[in-house]
Coordinates of C-alpha atoms and ligand atoms in Angstrom, one line a residue:
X698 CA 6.5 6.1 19.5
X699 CA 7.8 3.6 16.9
X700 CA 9.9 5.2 13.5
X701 CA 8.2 4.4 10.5
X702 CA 10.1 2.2 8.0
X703 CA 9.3 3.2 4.4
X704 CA 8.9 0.3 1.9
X705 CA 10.5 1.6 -1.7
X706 CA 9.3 -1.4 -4.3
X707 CA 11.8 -1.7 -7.6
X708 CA 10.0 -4.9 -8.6
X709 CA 9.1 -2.8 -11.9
X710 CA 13.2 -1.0 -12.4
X711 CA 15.6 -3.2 -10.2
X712 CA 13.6 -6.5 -10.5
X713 CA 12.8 -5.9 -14.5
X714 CA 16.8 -5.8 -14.8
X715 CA 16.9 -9.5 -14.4
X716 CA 17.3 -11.0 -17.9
X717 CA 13.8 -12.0 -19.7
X718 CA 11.9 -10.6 -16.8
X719 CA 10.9 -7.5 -18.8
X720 CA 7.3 -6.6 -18.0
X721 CA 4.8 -4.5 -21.0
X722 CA 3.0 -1.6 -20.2
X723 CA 0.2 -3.0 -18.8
X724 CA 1.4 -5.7 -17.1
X725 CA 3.1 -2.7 -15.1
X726 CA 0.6 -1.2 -14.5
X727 CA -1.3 -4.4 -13.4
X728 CA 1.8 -4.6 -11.2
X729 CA 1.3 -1.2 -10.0
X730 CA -2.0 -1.0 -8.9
X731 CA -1.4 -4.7 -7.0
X732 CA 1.4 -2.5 -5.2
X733 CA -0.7 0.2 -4.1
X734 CA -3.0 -2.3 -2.5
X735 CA -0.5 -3.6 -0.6
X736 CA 0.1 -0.3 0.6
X737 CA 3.8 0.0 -0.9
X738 CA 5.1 3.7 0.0
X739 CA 7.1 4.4 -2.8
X740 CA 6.7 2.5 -6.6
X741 CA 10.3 2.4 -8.5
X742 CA 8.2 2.2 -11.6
X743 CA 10.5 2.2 -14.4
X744 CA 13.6 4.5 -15.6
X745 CA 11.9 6.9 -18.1
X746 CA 15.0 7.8 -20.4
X747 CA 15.8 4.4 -21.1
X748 CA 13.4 3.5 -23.6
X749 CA 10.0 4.9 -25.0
X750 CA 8.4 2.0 -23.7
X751 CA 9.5 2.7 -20.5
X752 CA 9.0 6.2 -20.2
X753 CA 5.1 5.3 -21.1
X754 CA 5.1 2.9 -18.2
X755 CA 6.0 5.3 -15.8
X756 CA 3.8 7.7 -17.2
X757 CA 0.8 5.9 -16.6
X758 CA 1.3 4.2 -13.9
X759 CA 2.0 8.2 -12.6
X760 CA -1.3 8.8 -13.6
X761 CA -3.1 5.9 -12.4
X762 CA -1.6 5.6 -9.1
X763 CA -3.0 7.4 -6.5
X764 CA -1.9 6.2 -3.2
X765 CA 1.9 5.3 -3.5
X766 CA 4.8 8.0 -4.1
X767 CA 5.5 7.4 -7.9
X768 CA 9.4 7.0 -8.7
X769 CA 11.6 7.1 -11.6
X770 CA 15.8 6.3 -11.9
X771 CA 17.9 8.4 -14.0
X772 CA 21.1 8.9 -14.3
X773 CA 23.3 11.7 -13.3
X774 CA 22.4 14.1 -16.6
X775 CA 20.0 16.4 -17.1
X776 CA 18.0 14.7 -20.4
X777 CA 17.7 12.1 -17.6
X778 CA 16.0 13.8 -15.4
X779 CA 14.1 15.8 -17.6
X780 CA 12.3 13.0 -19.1
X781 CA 11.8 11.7 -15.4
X782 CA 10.3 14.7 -14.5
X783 CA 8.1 14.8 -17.7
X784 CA 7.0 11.0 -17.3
X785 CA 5.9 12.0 -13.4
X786 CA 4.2 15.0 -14.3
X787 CA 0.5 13.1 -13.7
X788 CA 1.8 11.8 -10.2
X789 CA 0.0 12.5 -7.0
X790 CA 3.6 12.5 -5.4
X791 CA 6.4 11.8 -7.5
X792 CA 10.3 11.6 -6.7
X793 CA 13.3 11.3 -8.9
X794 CA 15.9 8.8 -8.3
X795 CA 18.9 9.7 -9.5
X796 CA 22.4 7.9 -9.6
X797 CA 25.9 8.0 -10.2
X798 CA 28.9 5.5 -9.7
X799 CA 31.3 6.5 -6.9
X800 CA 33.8 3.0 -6.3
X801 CA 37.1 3.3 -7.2
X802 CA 36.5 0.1 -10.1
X803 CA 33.8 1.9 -11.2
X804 CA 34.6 5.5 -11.5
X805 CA 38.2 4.3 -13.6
X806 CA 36.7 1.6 -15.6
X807 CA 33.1 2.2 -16.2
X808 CA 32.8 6.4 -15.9
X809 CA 36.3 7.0 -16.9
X810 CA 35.9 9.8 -14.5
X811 CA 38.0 11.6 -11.6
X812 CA 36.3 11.7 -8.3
X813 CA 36.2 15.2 -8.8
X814 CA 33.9 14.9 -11.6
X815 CA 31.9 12.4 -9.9
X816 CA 31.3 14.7 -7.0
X817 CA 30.7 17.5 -9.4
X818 CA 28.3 15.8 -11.7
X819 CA 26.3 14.1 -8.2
X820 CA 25.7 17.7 -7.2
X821 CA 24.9 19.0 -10.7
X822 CA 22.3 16.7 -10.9
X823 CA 20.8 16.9 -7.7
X824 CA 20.4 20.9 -8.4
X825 CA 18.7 20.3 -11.3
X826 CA 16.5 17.8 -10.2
X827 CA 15.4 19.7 -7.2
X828 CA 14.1 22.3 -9.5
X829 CA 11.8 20.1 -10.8
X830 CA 10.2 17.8 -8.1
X831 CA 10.7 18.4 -4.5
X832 CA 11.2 14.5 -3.4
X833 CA 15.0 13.6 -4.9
X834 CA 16.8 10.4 -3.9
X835 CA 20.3 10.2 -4.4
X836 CA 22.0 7.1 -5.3
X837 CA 26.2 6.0 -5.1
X838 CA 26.3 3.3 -7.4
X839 CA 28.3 0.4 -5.9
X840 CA 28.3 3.1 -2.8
X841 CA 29.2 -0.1 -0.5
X842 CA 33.1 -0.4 -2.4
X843 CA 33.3 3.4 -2.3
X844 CA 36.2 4.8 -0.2
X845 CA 34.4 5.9 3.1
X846 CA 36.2 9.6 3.1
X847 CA 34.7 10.2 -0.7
X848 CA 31.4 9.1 -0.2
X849 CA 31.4 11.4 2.9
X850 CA 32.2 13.7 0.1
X851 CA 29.6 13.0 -2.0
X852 CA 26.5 12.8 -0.1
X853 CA 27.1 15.8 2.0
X854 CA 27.4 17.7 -0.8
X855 CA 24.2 16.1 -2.7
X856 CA 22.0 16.7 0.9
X857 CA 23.4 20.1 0.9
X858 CA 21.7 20.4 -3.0
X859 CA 18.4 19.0 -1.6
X860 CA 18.6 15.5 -1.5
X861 CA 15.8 14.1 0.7
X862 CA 16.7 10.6 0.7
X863 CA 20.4 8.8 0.5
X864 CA 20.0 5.4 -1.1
X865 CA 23.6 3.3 0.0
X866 CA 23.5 0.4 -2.7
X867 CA 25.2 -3.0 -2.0
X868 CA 25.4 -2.9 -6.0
X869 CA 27.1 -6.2 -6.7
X870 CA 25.7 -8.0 -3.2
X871 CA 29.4 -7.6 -1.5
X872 CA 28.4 -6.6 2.2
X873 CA 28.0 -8.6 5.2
X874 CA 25.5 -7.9 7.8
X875 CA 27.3 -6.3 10.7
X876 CA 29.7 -4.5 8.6
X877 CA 26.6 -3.4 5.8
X878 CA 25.2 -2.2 9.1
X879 CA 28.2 -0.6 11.0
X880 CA 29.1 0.9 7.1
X881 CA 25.6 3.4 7.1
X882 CA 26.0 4.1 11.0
X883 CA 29.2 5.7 10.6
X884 CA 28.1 7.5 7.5
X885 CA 25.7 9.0 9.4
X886 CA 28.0 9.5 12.1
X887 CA 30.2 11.5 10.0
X888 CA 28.8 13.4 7.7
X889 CA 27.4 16.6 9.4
X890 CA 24.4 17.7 7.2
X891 CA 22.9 13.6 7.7
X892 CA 19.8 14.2 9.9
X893 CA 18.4 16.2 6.8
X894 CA 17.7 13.2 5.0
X895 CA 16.4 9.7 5.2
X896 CA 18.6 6.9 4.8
X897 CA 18.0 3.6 2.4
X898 CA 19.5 0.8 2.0
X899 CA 19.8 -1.5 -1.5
X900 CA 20.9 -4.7 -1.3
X901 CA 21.7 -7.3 -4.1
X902 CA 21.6 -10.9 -2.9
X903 CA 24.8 -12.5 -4.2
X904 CA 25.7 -13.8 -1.6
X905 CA 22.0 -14.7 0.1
X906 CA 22.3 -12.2 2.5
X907 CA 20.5 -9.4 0.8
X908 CA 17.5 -9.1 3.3
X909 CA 20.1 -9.4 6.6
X910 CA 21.7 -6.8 5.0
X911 CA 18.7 -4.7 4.6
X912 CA 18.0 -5.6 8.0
X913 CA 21.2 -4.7 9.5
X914 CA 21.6 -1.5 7.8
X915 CA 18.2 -0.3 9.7
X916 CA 18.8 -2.0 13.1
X917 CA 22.9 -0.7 13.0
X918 CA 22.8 1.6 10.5
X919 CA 19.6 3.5 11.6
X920 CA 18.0 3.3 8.1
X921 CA 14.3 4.2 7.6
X922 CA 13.6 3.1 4.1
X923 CA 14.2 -0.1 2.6
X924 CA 14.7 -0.6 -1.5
X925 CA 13.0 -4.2 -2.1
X926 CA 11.1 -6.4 -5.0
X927 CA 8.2 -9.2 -5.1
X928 CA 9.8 -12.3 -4.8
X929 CA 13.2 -10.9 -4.7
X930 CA 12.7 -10.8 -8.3
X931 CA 16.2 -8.5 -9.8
X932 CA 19.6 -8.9 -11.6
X933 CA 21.9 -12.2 -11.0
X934 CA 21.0 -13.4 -7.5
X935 CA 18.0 -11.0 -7.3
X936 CA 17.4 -8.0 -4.6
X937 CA 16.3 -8.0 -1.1
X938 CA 12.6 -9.3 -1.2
X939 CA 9.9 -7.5 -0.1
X940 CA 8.0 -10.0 1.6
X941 CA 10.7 -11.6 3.7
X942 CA 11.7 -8.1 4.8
X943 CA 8.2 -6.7 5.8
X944 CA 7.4 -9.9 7.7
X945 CA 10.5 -10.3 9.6
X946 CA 9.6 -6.6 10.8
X947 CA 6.2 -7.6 11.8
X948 CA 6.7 -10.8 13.0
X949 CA 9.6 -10.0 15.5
X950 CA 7.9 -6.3 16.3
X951 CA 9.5 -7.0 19.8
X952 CA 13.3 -6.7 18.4
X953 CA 12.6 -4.2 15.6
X954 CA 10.3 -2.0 16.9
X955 CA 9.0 0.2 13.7
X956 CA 5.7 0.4 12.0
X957 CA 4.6 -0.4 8.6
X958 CA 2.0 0.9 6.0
X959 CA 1.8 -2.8 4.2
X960 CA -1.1 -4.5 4.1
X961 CA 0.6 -7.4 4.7
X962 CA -2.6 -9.7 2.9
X963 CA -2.1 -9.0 -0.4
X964 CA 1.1 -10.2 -0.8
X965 CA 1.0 -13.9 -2.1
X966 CA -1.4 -12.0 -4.7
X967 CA 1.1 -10.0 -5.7
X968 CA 3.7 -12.9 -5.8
X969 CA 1.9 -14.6 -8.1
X970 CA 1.1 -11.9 -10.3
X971 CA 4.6 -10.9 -10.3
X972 CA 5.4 -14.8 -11.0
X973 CA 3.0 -15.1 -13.8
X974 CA 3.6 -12.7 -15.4
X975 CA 7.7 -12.6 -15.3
X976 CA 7.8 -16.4 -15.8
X977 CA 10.1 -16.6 -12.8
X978 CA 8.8 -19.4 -11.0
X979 CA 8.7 -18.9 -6.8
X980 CA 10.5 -22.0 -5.8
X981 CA 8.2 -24.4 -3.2
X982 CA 10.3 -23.7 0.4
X983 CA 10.9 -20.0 -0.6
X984 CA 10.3 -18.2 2.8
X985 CA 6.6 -16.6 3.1
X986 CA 5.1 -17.0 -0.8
X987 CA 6.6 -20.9 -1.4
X988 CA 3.9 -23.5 -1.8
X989 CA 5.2 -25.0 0.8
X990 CA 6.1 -22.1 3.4
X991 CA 2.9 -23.2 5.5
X992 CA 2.6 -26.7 5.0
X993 CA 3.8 -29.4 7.6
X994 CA 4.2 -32.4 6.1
X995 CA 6.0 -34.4 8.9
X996 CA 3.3 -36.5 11.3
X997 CA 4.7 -34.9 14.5
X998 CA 4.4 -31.0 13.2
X999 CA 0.8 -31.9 11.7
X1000 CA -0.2 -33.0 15.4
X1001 CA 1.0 -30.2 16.8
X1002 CA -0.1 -27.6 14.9
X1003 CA -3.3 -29.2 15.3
X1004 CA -3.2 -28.8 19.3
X1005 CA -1.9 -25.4 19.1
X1006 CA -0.9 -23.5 15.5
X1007 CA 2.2 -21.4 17.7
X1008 CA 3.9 -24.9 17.9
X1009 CA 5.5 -25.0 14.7
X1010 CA 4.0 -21.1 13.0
X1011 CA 5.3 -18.3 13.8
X1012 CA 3.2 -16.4 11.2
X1013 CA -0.6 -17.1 10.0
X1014 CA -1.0 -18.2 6.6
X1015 CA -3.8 -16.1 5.9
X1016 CA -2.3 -12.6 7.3
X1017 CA 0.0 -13.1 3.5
X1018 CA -3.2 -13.8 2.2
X1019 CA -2.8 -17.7 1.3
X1020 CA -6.3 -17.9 2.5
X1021 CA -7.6 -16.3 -0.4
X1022 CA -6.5 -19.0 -2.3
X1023 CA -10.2 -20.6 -2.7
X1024 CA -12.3 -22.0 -5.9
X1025 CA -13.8 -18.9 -7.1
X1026 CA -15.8 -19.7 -10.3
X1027 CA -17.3 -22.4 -12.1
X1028 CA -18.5 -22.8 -16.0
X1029 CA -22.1 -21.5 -14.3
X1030 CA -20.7 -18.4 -13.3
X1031 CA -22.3 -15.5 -15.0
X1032 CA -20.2 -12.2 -16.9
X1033 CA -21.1 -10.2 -13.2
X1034 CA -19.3 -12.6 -11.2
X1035 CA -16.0 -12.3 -13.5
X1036 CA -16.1 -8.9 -13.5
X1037 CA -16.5 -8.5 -9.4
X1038 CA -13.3 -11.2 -9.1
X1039 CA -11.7 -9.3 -11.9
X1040 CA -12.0 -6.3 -9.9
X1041 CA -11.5 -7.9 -6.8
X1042 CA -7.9 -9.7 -7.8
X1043 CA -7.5 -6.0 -9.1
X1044 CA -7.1 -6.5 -12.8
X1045 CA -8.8 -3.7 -14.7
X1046 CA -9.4 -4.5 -18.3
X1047 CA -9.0 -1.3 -20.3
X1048 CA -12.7 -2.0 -22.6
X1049 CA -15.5 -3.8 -22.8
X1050 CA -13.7 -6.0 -25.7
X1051 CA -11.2 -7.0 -23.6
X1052 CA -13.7 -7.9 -20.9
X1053 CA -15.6 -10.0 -23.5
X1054 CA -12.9 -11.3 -24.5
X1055 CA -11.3 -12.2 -21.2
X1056 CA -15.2 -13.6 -20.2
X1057 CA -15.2 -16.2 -23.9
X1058 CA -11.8 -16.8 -22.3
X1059 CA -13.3 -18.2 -18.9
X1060 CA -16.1 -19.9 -20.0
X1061 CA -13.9 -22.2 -22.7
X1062 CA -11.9 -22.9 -20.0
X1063 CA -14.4 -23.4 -17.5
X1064 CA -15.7 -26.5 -19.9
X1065 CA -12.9 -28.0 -19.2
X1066 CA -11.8 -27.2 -16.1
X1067 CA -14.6 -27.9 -13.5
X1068 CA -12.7 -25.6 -11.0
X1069 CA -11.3 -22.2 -11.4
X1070 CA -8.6 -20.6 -9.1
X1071 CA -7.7 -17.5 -9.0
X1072 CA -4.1 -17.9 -10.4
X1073 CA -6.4 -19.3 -13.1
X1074 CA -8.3 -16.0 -13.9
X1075 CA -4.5 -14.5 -13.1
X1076 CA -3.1 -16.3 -16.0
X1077 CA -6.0 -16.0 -18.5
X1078 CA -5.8 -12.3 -18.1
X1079 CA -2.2 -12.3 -18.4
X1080 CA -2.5 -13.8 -21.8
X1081 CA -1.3 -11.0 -24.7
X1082 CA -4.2 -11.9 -27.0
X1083 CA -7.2 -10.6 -24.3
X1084 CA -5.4 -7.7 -22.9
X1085 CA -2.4 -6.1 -24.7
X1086 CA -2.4 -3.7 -27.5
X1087 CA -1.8 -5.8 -30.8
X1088 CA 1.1 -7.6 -30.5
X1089 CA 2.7 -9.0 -33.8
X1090 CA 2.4 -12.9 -33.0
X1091 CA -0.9 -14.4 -32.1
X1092 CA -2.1 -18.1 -31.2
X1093 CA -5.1 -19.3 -33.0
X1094 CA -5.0 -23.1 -33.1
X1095 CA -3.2 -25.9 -32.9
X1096 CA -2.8 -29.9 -34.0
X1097 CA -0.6 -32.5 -33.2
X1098 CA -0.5 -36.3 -33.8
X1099 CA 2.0 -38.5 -31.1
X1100 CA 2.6 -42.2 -31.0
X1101 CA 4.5 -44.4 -29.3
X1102 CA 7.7 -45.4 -31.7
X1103 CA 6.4 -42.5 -34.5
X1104 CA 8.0 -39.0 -34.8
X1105 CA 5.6 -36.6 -33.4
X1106 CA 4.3 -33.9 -35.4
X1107 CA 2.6 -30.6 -35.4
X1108 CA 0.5 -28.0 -37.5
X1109 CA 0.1 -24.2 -35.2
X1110 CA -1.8 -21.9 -36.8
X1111 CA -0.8 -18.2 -35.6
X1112 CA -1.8 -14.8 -36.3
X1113 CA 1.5 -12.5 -38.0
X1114 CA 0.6 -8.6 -37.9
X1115 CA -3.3 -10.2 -37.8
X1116 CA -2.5 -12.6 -40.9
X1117 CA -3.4 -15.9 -40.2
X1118 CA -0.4 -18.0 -40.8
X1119 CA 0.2 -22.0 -40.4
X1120 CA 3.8 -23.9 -40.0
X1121 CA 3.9 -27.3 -39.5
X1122 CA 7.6 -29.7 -38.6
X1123 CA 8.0 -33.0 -36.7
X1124 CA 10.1 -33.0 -33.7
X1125 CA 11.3 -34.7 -30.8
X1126 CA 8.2 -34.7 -29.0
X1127 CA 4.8 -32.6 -29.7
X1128 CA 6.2 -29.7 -27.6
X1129 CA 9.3 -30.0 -29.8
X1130 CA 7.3 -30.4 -32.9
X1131 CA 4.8 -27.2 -32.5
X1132 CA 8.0 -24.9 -31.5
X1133 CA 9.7 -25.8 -34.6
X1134 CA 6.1 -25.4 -36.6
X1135 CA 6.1 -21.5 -35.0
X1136 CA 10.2 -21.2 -36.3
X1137 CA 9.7 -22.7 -39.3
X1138 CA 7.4 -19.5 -40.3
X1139 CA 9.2 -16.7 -38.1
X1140 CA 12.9 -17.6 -38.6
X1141 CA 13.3 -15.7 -35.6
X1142 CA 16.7 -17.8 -35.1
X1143 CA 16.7 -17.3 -31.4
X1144 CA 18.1 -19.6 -28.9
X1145 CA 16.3 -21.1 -26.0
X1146 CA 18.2 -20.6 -23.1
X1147 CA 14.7 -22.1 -20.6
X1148 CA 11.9 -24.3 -21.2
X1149 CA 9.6 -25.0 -18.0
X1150 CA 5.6 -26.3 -17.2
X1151 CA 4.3 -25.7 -13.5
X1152 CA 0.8 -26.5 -12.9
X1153 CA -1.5 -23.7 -11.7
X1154 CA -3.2 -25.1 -9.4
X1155 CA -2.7 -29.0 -7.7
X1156 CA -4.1 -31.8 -9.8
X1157 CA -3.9 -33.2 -13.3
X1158 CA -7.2 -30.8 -14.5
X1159 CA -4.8 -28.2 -13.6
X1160 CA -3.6 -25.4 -16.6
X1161 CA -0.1 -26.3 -17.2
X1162 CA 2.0 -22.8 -17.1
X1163 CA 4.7 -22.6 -19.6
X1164 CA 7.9 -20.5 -19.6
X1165 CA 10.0 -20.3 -22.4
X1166 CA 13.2 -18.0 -22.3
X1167 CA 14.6 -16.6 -25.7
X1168 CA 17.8 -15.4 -26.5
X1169 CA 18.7 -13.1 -29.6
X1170 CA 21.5 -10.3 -30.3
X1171 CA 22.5 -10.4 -27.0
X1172 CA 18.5 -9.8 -25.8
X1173 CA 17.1 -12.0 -23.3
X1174 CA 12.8 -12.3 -22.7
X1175 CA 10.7 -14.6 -21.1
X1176 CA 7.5 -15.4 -22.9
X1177 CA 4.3 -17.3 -20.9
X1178 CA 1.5 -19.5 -21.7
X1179 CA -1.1 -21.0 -19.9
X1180 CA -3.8 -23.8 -21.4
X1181 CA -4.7 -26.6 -20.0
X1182 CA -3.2 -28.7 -22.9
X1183 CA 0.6 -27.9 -22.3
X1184 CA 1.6 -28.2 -26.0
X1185 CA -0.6 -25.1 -26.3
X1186 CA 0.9 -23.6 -23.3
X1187 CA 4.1 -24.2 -24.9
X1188 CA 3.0 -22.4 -28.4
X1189 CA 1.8 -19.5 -26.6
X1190 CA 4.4 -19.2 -24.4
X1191 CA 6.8 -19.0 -27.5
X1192 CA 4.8 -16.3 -29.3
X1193 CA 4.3 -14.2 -26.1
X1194 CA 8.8 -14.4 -26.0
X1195 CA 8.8 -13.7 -29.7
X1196 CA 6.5 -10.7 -29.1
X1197 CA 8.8 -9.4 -26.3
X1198 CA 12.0 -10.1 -28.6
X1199 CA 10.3 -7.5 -30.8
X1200 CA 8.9 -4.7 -28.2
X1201 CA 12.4 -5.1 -26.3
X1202 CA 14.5 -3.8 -29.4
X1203 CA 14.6 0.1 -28.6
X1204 CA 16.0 -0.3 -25.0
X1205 CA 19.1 0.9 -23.5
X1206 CA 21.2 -0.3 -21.1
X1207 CA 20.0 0.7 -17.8
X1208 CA 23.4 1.4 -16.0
X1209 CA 25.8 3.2 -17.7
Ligands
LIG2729 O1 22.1 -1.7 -7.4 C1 22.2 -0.5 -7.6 O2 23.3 0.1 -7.4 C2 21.1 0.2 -8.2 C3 21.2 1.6 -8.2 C4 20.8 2.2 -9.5 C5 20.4 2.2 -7.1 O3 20.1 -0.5 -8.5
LIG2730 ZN1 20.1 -2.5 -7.6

């Protein structure tokens, strides 16, 4: 009988890290429930303590989520773990993540503890934890530059307090495969008490090697869970990325040998929802979920995979689910229909207002788009003004005047704390011009650090996507807007940023 590998997502902790790629509430939750579907076992859903924001997240998606073992990270303290434990409470199956630092560089420089402490504060925590919820991971941060003998130390002791799952991070993306690999095997080797718990691995892609490492570390190491995110999506180079990982295991079955709960079709869905909503674009040759992961463009690959597909595939495109990819609706679709593909793509609108709102949505667009795509409905929903609780910046309309050899200029009309407000500048283009129009009322006087348009779907009648990225005090957000004019994309993508500047000022630090 194969081992099963467990799949532990931290697209929604790990992956919201990156800078800009913070996620609301709902869009979490959207996230979630596309998780679920694919048939993640355990959903990192947030870090309760650090921020009230997220501590809602992971409270409802604890509530909503039925099917997936619900997580939260906290840090080694017990008002961590408490508030863990109390945003879980709703949670079919909940476990509690829990972390300290145990390198060298980071006990001296960050903690500014001894390893005593360390060790002492690791068990501490697990004690505690384990009175509250019987599932408790235990995390070395940066365990991969820990001193072997220590971490022996450390994680005896913590499975000795109940830890049911060691987690070894690759924290900064350090390890190479064979010795990532060899690393966990002797670990498990040496410390006595190691068959009482399941091993992880956590690896940071630095260096691009974050899924060998993964893979190493459960072919060498004898791992049987692996800590991944949509897309790869995470801090600096990203993390090990859940769809590369889960279809190298299925794919090469013959070398690997272990079974999978993923439902291995919904996972371009979930790219692109994680995409769309994060603003981090999937580039075209990523592996698996890149436009062009399936496409042969060269005359003697096209005639072979015409004769026989195995020539030049190794995979199907539709077990990821590219097949669903197809025209869905058209401006004659009625509100049934848009509700059933709603429900189908899995988006849930919380009221009948919303679903009114997302249907006037639709049809406008539908007028002038003859075909819509399901990235389409993907995007319109993802748009703050049908589904999110009021946000403080809203789009209402815009105009804009551009000729060859004049100065381009714009008037936006936007909605402040539901006041309709209008700002109006000239600028170095239209896109230029209505950006300026927004700053000229808001002041916000942040920085953009990213400005980038990718077309939904193939052709010029395509919606043009819009990312902006906004910098202020040291806070970083990503704001997106979708319209098929792009100098509207571009005005909604800056008040969706300048809405998450606002939401993103109670947060802490999520490492500390
Ligand atoms: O990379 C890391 O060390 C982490 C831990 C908190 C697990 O994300
Ligand atoms: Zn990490």
């Amino acid at each position: 009988m194969a081992d099963k590998l467990i799949i532990f997502d931290t697209t929604l902790r790990d992956g919201e890290q990156s800078p800009g790629a913070s996620m609301t509430k709902d869009e979490k939750l959207r996230i979630a429930r596309q998780l679920e579907r694919l048939k993640v076992d355990v959903i990192e859903a947030g870090f309760a303590a650090s921020s009230n924001g997220d501590f809602e997240a992971v409270q409802s998606i604890a509530n909503a989520i039925k099917d997936s073992t619900i997580c939260s990270l906290s840090r080694a303290n017990d008002r961590d773990i408490s508030r863990a434990a109390e945003a879980l409470r709703g949670a079919n199956s909940a476990r509690i993540h829990t972390f300290i630092a145990t390198s060298p560089l980071h006990m001296e420089k960050k903690l500014r503890m001894t390893p005593e402490q360390v060790l002492e504060q690791a068990k501490q925590s697990v004690r505690f934890a384990r009175n509250l919820v019987a599932d408790i991971e235990f995390s070395p941060e940066d365990g991969y530059r820990s001193e072997p003998d220590f971490l022996c130390r450390v994680l005896e002791a913590v499975i000795a307090e109940g830890a049911t799952t060691i987690n070894v991070p690759d924290t900064v993306g350090y390890a190479i495969p064979e010795l990532y690999g060899n690393f966990i095997k002797t670990l498990r080797e040496r410390i006595p008490n190691s068959d009482k718990a399941i091993w992880s691995v956590h690896c940071h892609n630095d260096l691009g090697m974050a899924v060998a490492n993964s893979l190493a570390g459960v072919m060498i190491g004898g791992a049987r869970q692996v800590e991944c995110t949509i897309n790869g999506l995470g801090e600096r180079a990203g993390n090990c990325s859940l769809e590369e990982v889960v279809m190298a295991i299925k794919t090469r079955r013959d070398y690997f040998n272990l079974d999978l709960a993923i439902d291995t079709q919904h996972i371009v869905a979930a790219s692109r929802m994680v995409s769309q909503t994060t603003g981090f674009v999937v580039q075209p040759n990523k592996a698996v979920v890149g436009a062009n992961a399936f496409a042969h463009a060269s005359g003697i690959h096209q005639d072979g995979v015409l004769k026989a597909r195995d020539t030049y595939e190794i995979m199907r495109a539709e077990d990821v689910g590219w097949s669903a990819n197809k025209i869905v609706l058209g401006k004659l679709s009625g509100r049934n229909a848009f509700k059933q593909r709603l429900q189908e793509l899995g988006v849930s609108l919380e009221s009948e207002t919303e679903l009114n709102t997302a249907f006037t949505r639709f049809k406008e667009l539908a007028d002038r788009k003859s075909e819509i795509f399901d990235e389409d409905i993907l995007a319109l929903v993802s748009d703050e003004s049908v589904t999110s609780e009021r946000e403080q910046y809203g789009f209402v309309s815009l105009a804009q005047q551009s000729e060859t050899g004049e100065q381009p200029r714009a008037r936006v009309v936007f909605t402040v704390d539901g006041v309709e407000v209008r700002g109006e500048s000239v600028g170095n283009g239209p896109v230029d011009a209505s950006l300026k129009a927004i700053e000229s009322h808001v002041k916000s006087g942040a920085e953009m650090v990213l400005y980038s348009v990718n077309a939904i779907s193939g052709s010029t009648e395509s919606q043009g996507e819009v990312t902006v990225r906004l910098q202020n005090s040291g806070r970083v957000v990503n704001g997106v807007g979708a319209d098929p004019d792009i100098v509207v994309a571009s005005a909604k993508a800056y008040l969706s940023a300048l809405n998450k500047l606002q939401s993103k000022a109670d947060r802490v630090a999520a490492q500390g």
